[in-house]
PDB file of C-alpha atoms in Angstrom:
ATOM      1  CA  HIS K  25      -0.068   0.003  -0.022  1.00  0.00           C
ATOM      2  CA  ILE K  26       2.833   2.394   0.878  1.00  0.00           C
ATOM      3  CA  ARG K  27       4.618   1.502  -2.328  1.00  0.00           C
ATOM      4  CA  ARG K  28       1.508   2.319  -4.450  1.00  0.00           C
ATOM      5  CA  SER K  29       1.079   5.660  -2.570  1.00  0.00           C
ATOM      6  CA  ALA K  30       4.779   6.510  -3.281  1.00  0.00           C
ATOM      7  CA  HIS K  31       4.318   5.553  -6.898  1.00  0.00           C
ATOM      8  CA  ALA K  32       1.111   7.741  -7.282  1.00  0.00           C
ATOM      9  CA  ALA K  33       2.973  10.713  -5.534  1.00  0.00           C
ATOM     10  CA  HIS K  34       5.845  10.168  -7.935  1.00  0.00           C
ATOM     11  CA  LEU K  35       3.531  10.136 -10.981  1.00  0.00           C
ATOM     12  CA  LEU K  36       1.728  13.271  -9.660  1.00  0.00           C
ATOM     13  CA  TRP K  37       5.046  15.090  -9.351  1.00  0.00           C
ATOM     14  CA  ILE K  38       6.087  14.039 -12.908  1.00  0.00           C
ATOM     15  CA  SER K  39       2.653  15.330 -14.172  1.00  0.00           C
ATOM     16  CA  CYS K  40       3.052  18.661 -12.386  1.00  0.00           C
ATOM     17  CA  ASN K  41       6.621  19.024 -13.542  1.00  0.00           C
ATOM     18  CA  ARG K  42       5.368  18.444 -17.214  1.00  0.00           C
ATOM     19  CA  GLU K  43       2.585  20.947 -16.726  1.00  0.00           C
ATOM     20  CA  ARG K  44       5.075  23.508 -15.347  1.00  0.00           C
ATOM     21  CA  LYS K  45       7.476  23.012 -18.199  1.00  0.00           C
ATOM     22  CA  HIS K  46       4.683  23.504 -20.730  1.00  0.00           C
ATOM     23  CA  PHE K  47       3.362  26.571 -18.819  1.00  0.00           C
ATOM     24  CA  VAL K  48       6.971  28.111 -18.874  1.00  0.00           C
ATOM     25  CA  LEU K  49       7.326  27.282 -22.563  1.00  0.00           C
ATOM     26  CA  ILE K  50       3.881  28.790 -23.522  1.00  0.00           C
ATOM     27  CA  ALA K  51       4.652  31.889 -21.341  1.00  0.00           C
ATOM     28  CA  ALA K  52       8.093  32.261 -23.169  1.00  0.00           C
ATOM     29  CA  ILE K  53       6.395  32.079 -26.576  1.00  0.00           C
ATOM     30  CA  ILE K  54       3.855  34.731 -25.536  1.00  0.00           C
ATOM     31  CA  ILE K  55       6.531  36.996 -24.260  1.00  0.00           C
ATOM     32  CA  ILE K  56       8.625  36.479 -27.563  1.00  0.00           C
ATOM     33  CA  ILE K  57       5.389  37.422 -29.505  1.00  0.00           C
ATOM     34  CA  LEU K  58       4.931  40.553 -27.221  1.00  0.00           C
ATOM     35  CA  LEU K  59       8.585  41.690 -27.490  1.00  0.00           C
ATOM     36  CA  THR K  60       8.513  41.260 -31.256  1.00  0.00           C
ATOM     37  CA  ALA K  61       5.171  43.149 -31.553  1.00  0.00           C
ATOM     38  CA  ALA K  62       6.511  46.054 -29.334  1.00  0.00           C
ATOM     39  CA  ASP K  63       9.572  46.168 -31.556  1.00  0.00           C
ATOM     40  CA  GLN K  64       7.597  46.339 -34.752  1.00  0.00           C
ATOM     41  CA  LEU K  65       5.137  48.918 -33.332  1.00  0.00           C
ATOM     42  CA  ILE K  66       8.022  51.164 -32.252  1.00  0.00           C
ATOM     43  CA  LYS K  67       9.680  50.861 -35.692  1.00  0.00           C
ATOM     44  CA  TYR K  68       6.325  51.659 -37.347  1.00  0.00           C
ATOM     45  CA  TRP K  69       6.196  54.848 -35.180  1.00  0.00           C
ATOM     46  CA  ALA K  70       9.828  55.697 -36.134  1.00  0.00           C
ATOM     47  CA  ILE K  71       8.991  55.234 -39.835  1.00  0.00           C
ATOM     48  CA  GLN K  72       5.854  57.432 -39.641  1.00  0.00           C
ATOM     49  CA  GLU K  73       6.864  60.023 -37.148  1.00  0.00           C
ATOM     50  CA  LEU K  74      10.701  60.064 -36.799  1.00  0.00           C
ATOM     51  CA  LYS K  75      11.787  59.555 -40.313  1.00  0.00           C
ATOM     52  CA  PRO K  76      10.316  62.802 -41.667  1.00  0.00           C
ATOM     53  CA  VAL K  77      12.177  64.872 -38.996  1.00  0.00           C
ATOM     54  CA  GLY K  78      15.397  62.782 -38.696  1.00  0.00           C
ATOM     55  CA  THR K  79      16.127  63.436 -35.037  1.00  0.00           C
ATOM     56  CA  MET K  80      14.283  64.599 -32.014  1.00  0.00           C
ATOM     57  CA  PRO K  81      15.291  64.995 -28.331  1.00  0.00           C
ATOM     58  CA  PHE K  82      14.387  62.268 -26.074  1.00  0.00           C
ATOM     59  CA  LEU K  83      16.263  62.073 -22.729  1.00  0.00           C
ATOM     60  CA  HIS K  84      18.042  65.236 -21.592  1.00  0.00           C
ATOM     61  CA  ILE K  85      19.075  66.413 -18.184  1.00  0.00           C
ATOM     62  CA  GLY K  86      19.371  70.168 -18.188  1.00  0.00           C
ATOM     63  CA  ASP K  87      21.643  70.993 -21.168  1.00  0.00           C
ATOM     64  CA  LYS K  88      23.134  67.613 -21.004  1.00  0.00           C
ATOM     65  CA  LYS K  89      21.965  65.344 -23.941  1.00  0.00           C
ATOM     66  CA  ILE K  90      21.789  61.691 -22.831  1.00  0.00           C
ATOM     67  CA  LEU K  91      19.750  59.985 -25.553  1.00  0.00           C
ATOM     68  CA  ASP K  92      18.074  61.275 -28.735  1.00  0.00           C
ATOM     69  CA  LEU K  93      15.690  59.540 -31.150  1.00  0.00           C
ATOM     70  CA  THR K  94      17.482  59.454 -34.602  1.00  0.00           C
ATOM     71  CA  TYR K  95      16.072  57.596 -37.680  1.00  0.00           C
ATOM     72  CA  LEU K  96      18.499  55.321 -39.280  1.00  0.00           C
ATOM     73  CA  GLU K  97      18.182  52.418 -41.736  1.00  0.00           C
ATOM     74  CA  ASN K  98      21.000  49.983 -41.048  1.00  0.00           C
ATOM     75  CA  ASN K  99      21.813  47.238 -43.761  1.00  0.00           C
ATOM     76  CA  GLY K 100      24.354  45.641 -41.489  1.00  0.00           C
ATOM     77  CA  ALA K 101      24.563  44.002 -38.130  1.00  0.00           C
ATOM     78  CA  VAL K 102      25.946  45.295 -34.777  1.00  0.00           C
ATOM     79  CA  PHE K 103      27.729  48.633 -35.320  1.00  0.00           C
ATOM     80  CA  SER K 104      27.056  48.420 -39.071  1.00  0.00           C
ATOM     81  CA  SER K 105      29.349  45.367 -39.469  1.00  0.00           C
ATOM     82  CA  PHE K 106      28.553  43.002 -42.371  1.00  0.00           C
ATOM     83  CA  ALA K 107      26.845  45.925 -44.284  1.00  0.00           C
ATOM     84  CA  GLY K 108      25.099  44.817 -47.368  1.00  0.00           C
ATOM     85  CA  MET K 109      25.311  41.168 -46.659  1.00  0.00           C
ATOM     86  CA  ARG K 110      21.481  40.654 -46.200  1.00  0.00           C
ATOM     87  CA  TRP K 111      21.305  36.969 -46.869  1.00  0.00           C
ATOM     88  CA  LEU K 112      24.291  36.040 -44.726  1.00  0.00           C
ATOM     89  CA  LEU K 113      22.719  37.915 -41.896  1.00  0.00           C
ATOM     90  CA  VAL K 114      19.274  36.371 -42.474  1.00  0.00           C
ATOM     91  CA  GLY K 115      20.847  32.884 -42.590  1.00  0.00           C
ATOM     92  CA  THR K 116      22.994  33.509 -39.537  1.00  0.00           C
ATOM     93  CA  THR K 117      20.006  34.926 -37.584  1.00  0.00           C
ATOM     94  CA  VAL K 118      17.901  31.956 -38.464  1.00  0.00           C
ATOM     95  CA  VAL K 119      20.554  29.464 -37.402  1.00  0.00           C
ATOM     96  CA  LEU K 120      21.168  31.241 -34.059  1.00  0.00           C
ATOM     97  CA  MET K 121      17.459  31.563 -33.397  1.00  0.00           C
ATOM     98  CA  ALA K 122      16.961  27.866 -34.169  1.00  0.00           C
ATOM     99  CA  PHE K 123      19.768  27.067 -31.601  1.00  0.00           C
ATOM    100  CA  CYS K 124      18.119  29.410 -28.993  1.00  0.00           C
ATOM    101  CA  ALA K 125      14.636  27.937 -29.666  1.00  0.00           C
ATOM    102  CA  TYR K 126      16.167  24.306 -29.315  1.00  0.00           C
ATOM    103  CA  TRP K 127      17.909  25.202 -25.980  1.00  0.00           C
ATOM    104  CA  LEU K 128      14.669  26.888 -24.695  1.00  0.00           C
ATOM    105  CA  VAL K 129      12.513  23.827 -25.331  1.00  0.00           C
ATOM    106  CA  ARG K 130      15.148  21.274 -24.409  1.00  0.00           C
ATOM    107  CA  HIS K 131      16.752  22.934 -21.399  1.00  0.00           C
ATOM    108  CA  GLY K 132      14.583  25.863 -20.456  1.00  0.00           C
ATOM    109  CA  LYS K 133      13.326  24.212 -17.343  1.00  0.00           C
ATOM    110  CA  LYS K 134      16.821  24.131 -15.876  1.00  0.00           C
ATOM    111  CA  SER K 135      16.943  27.827 -14.902  1.00  0.00           C
ATOM    112  CA  LYS K 136      14.528  30.852 -14.978  1.00  0.00           C
ATOM    113  CA  LEU K 137      17.568  32.933 -16.047  1.00  0.00           C
ATOM    114  CA  MET K 138      18.323  30.740 -19.051  1.00  0.00           C
ATOM    115  CA  THR K 139      14.623  30.944 -19.984  1.00  0.00           C
ATOM    116  CA  VAL K 140      14.455  34.701 -19.660  1.00  0.00           C
ATOM    117  CA  SER K 141      17.768  35.169 -21.577  1.00  0.00           C
ATOM    118  CA  LEU K 142      16.665  32.923 -24.473  1.00  0.00           C
ATOM    119  CA  THR K 143      13.206  34.626 -24.590  1.00  0.00           C
ATOM    120  CA  LEU K 144      14.928  38.100 -24.940  1.00  0.00           C
ATOM    121  CA  ILE K 145      17.200  36.873 -27.665  1.00  0.00           C
ATOM    122  CA  LEU K 146      14.501  35.236 -29.634  1.00  0.00           C
ATOM    123  CA  GLY K 147      12.136  38.262 -29.257  1.00  0.00           C
ATOM    124  CA  GLY K 148      14.861  40.737 -30.399  1.00  0.00           C
ATOM    125  CA  GLY K 149      16.184  38.475 -33.072  1.00  0.00           C
ATOM    126  CA  LEU K 150      12.752  37.962 -34.571  1.00  0.00           C
ATOM    127  CA  GLY K 151      12.081  41.612 -34.634  1.00  0.00           C
ATOM    128  CA  ASN K 152      15.311  42.447 -36.605  1.00  0.00           C
ATOM    129  CA  LEU K 153      14.711  39.437 -38.813  1.00  0.00           C
ATOM    130  CA  ILE K 154      11.357  40.813 -39.846  1.00  0.00           C
ATOM    131  CA  ASP K 155      12.992  43.964 -40.906  1.00  0.00           C
ATOM    132  CA  ARG K 156      15.602  42.170 -42.857  1.00  0.00           C
ATOM    133  CA  LEU K 157      13.087  40.167 -44.721  1.00  0.00           C
ATOM    134  CA  PHE K 158      10.297  42.734 -45.315  1.00  0.00           C
ATOM    135  CA  ARG K 159      12.075  46.023 -45.340  1.00  0.00           C
ATOM    136  CA  GLY K 160      14.553  45.401 -48.203  1.00  0.00           C
ATOM    137  CA  GLY K 161      17.267  44.098 -45.926  1.00  0.00           C
ATOM    138  CA  LEU K 162      17.205  47.328 -43.698  1.00  0.00           C
ATOM    139  CA  VAL K 163      16.769  47.357 -40.057  1.00  0.00           C
ATOM    140  CA  VAL K 164      15.123  50.493 -38.546  1.00  0.00           C
ATOM    141  CA  ASP K 165      17.211  51.994 -35.761  1.00  0.00           C
ATOM    142  CA  TYR K 166      16.354  55.006 -33.617  1.00  0.00           C
ATOM    143  CA  PHE K 167      18.179  55.106 -30.209  1.00  0.00           C
ATOM    144  CA  GLU K 168      21.156  57.455 -30.357  1.00  0.00           C
ATOM    145  CA  VAL K 169      23.288  57.746 -27.242  1.00  0.00           C
ATOM    146  CA  LYS K 170      24.618  61.313 -26.905  1.00  0.00           C
ATOM    147  CA  LEU K 171      26.883  61.021 -23.891  1.00  0.00           C
ATOM    148  CA  PHE K 172      29.566  59.387 -26.078  1.00  0.00           C
ATOM    149  CA  ARG K 173      29.955  58.228 -29.668  1.00  0.00           C
ATOM    150  CA  PHE K 174      28.048  55.038 -30.092  1.00  0.00           C
ATOM    151  CA  ALA K 175      25.994  53.244 -32.730  1.00  0.00           C
ATOM    152  CA  VAL K 176      22.390  53.980 -33.396  1.00  0.00           C
ATOM    153  CA  PHE K 177      20.304  50.921 -32.217  1.00  0.00           C
ATOM    154  CA  ASN K 178      16.703  49.701 -31.468  1.00  0.00           C
ATOM    155  CA  PHE K 179      14.532  47.954 -29.006  1.00  0.00           C
ATOM    156  CA  ALA K 180      15.302  44.596 -30.602  1.00  0.00           C
ATOM    157  CA  ASP K 181      19.060  45.209 -30.277  1.00  0.00           C
ATOM    158  CA  CYS K 182      18.502  45.913 -26.577  1.00  0.00           C
ATOM    159  CA  CYS K 183      16.540  42.632 -25.977  1.00  0.00           C
ATOM    160  CA  VAL K 184      19.402  40.619 -27.834  1.00  0.00           C
ATOM    161  CA  VAL K 185      22.152  42.361 -25.906  1.00  0.00           C
ATOM    162  CA  VAL K 186      20.546  41.856 -22.473  1.00  0.00           C
ATOM    163  CA  GLY K 187      19.563  38.288 -23.384  1.00  0.00           C
ATOM    164  CA  VAL K 188      23.174  37.464 -24.470  1.00  0.00           C
ATOM    165  CA  ILE K 189      24.679  38.967 -21.162  1.00  0.00           C
ATOM    166  CA  LEU K 190      22.133  36.925 -19.061  1.00  0.00           C
ATOM    167  CA  PHE K 191      22.954  33.800 -21.142  1.00  0.00           C
ATOM    168  CA  ALA K 192      26.660  34.348 -20.433  1.00  0.00           C
ATOM    169  CA  VAL K 193      25.987  34.868 -16.704  1.00  0.00           C
ATOM    170  CA  TYR K 194      24.034  31.625 -16.689  1.00  0.00           C
ATOM    171  CA  PHE K 195      26.811  29.682 -18.360  1.00  0.00           C
ATOM    172  CA  LEU K 196      29.730  31.263 -16.472  1.00  0.00           C
ATOM    173  CA  PHE K 197      28.064  31.072 -12.951  1.00  0.00           C
ATOM    174  CA  ILE K 198      24.921  29.009 -12.698  1.00  0.00           C
ATOM    175  CA  GLU K 199      25.468  26.098 -15.133  1.00  0.00           C
ATOM    176  CA  PRO K 200      28.682  24.991 -13.337  1.00  0.00           C
ATOM    177  CA  LYS K 201      26.862  24.888  -9.976  1.00  0.00           C
ATOM    178  CA  LEU K 202      24.026  22.859 -11.510  1.00  0.00           C
ATOM    179  CA  SER K 203      26.390  20.456 -13.158  1.00  0.00           C
ATOM    180  CA  LYS K 204      28.221  19.954 -10.006  1.00  0.00           C
ATOM    181  CA  LYS K 205      24.808  19.419  -8.093  1.00  0.00           C
ATOM    182  CA  ASP K 206      23.731  16.863 -10.652  1.00  0.00           C
ATOM    183  CA  GLU K 207      26.969  15.094 -10.550  1.00  0.00           C
ATOM    184  CA  THR K 208      26.867  14.834  -6.707  1.00  0.00           C
ATOM    185  CA  ALA K 209      23.230  13.594  -6.817  1.00  0.00           C
ATOM    186  CA  SER K 210      24.216  11.021  -9.471  1.00  0.00           C
ATOM    187  CA  LYS K 211      27.155   9.781  -7.206  1.00  0.00           C
ATOM    188  CA  LYS K 212      24.748   9.439  -4.229  1.00  0.00           C
ATOM    189  CA  GLY K 213      22.289   7.566  -6.462  1.00  0.00           C
ATOM    190  CA  ASP K 214      25.035   5.181  -7.515  1.00  0.00           C
ATOM    191  CA  LYS K 215      26.097   4.568  -3.872  1.00  0.00           C
ATOM    192  CA  ASN K 216      22.439   3.847  -2.986  1.00  0.00           C
ATOM    193  CA  HIS K 217      22.085   1.159  -5.696  1.00  0.00           C
ATOM    194  CA  ALA K 218      25.355  -0.488  -4.802  1.00  0.00           C
TER     195      ALA K 218
END
């Protein structure tokens, strides 16, 4: 009787864990869609309102300019690298996004931080991919840092950069601890079976 109860509890735990995994994945997909939609709405606004004027003030403290909104069409990648290589950028983006989607589905349950980082990367990557495919290879950028000389960028770029930083933090600091914990649990399990 105790064995049956333990087995039933184990099956319930597995069922709840699967439901949690599916919930996390569905939530991540919804957030990816929302991030992509926000990016495209901002770009639509930039095309309609910012493009005709070129630049407008955005964040200033007194006389100090921090951030302006400046319309720019970028046919390259980060800092205008790979300019004019539309199909290379599309192909690379698709491969990297497929890798991120695989990791999200396969390993997303391991860590909330990894799930958040991959969700940000996918949302931002999809936003810029839509531009490359449907705006003649041009990505619409609009944030211009005025404190120092820096590239003009967009919301999707912010998502990708923050996602990559969080992904690096996960792999440098969290993954090693999880691997060590799994290894210790595996060794304990081996001793119990011996």
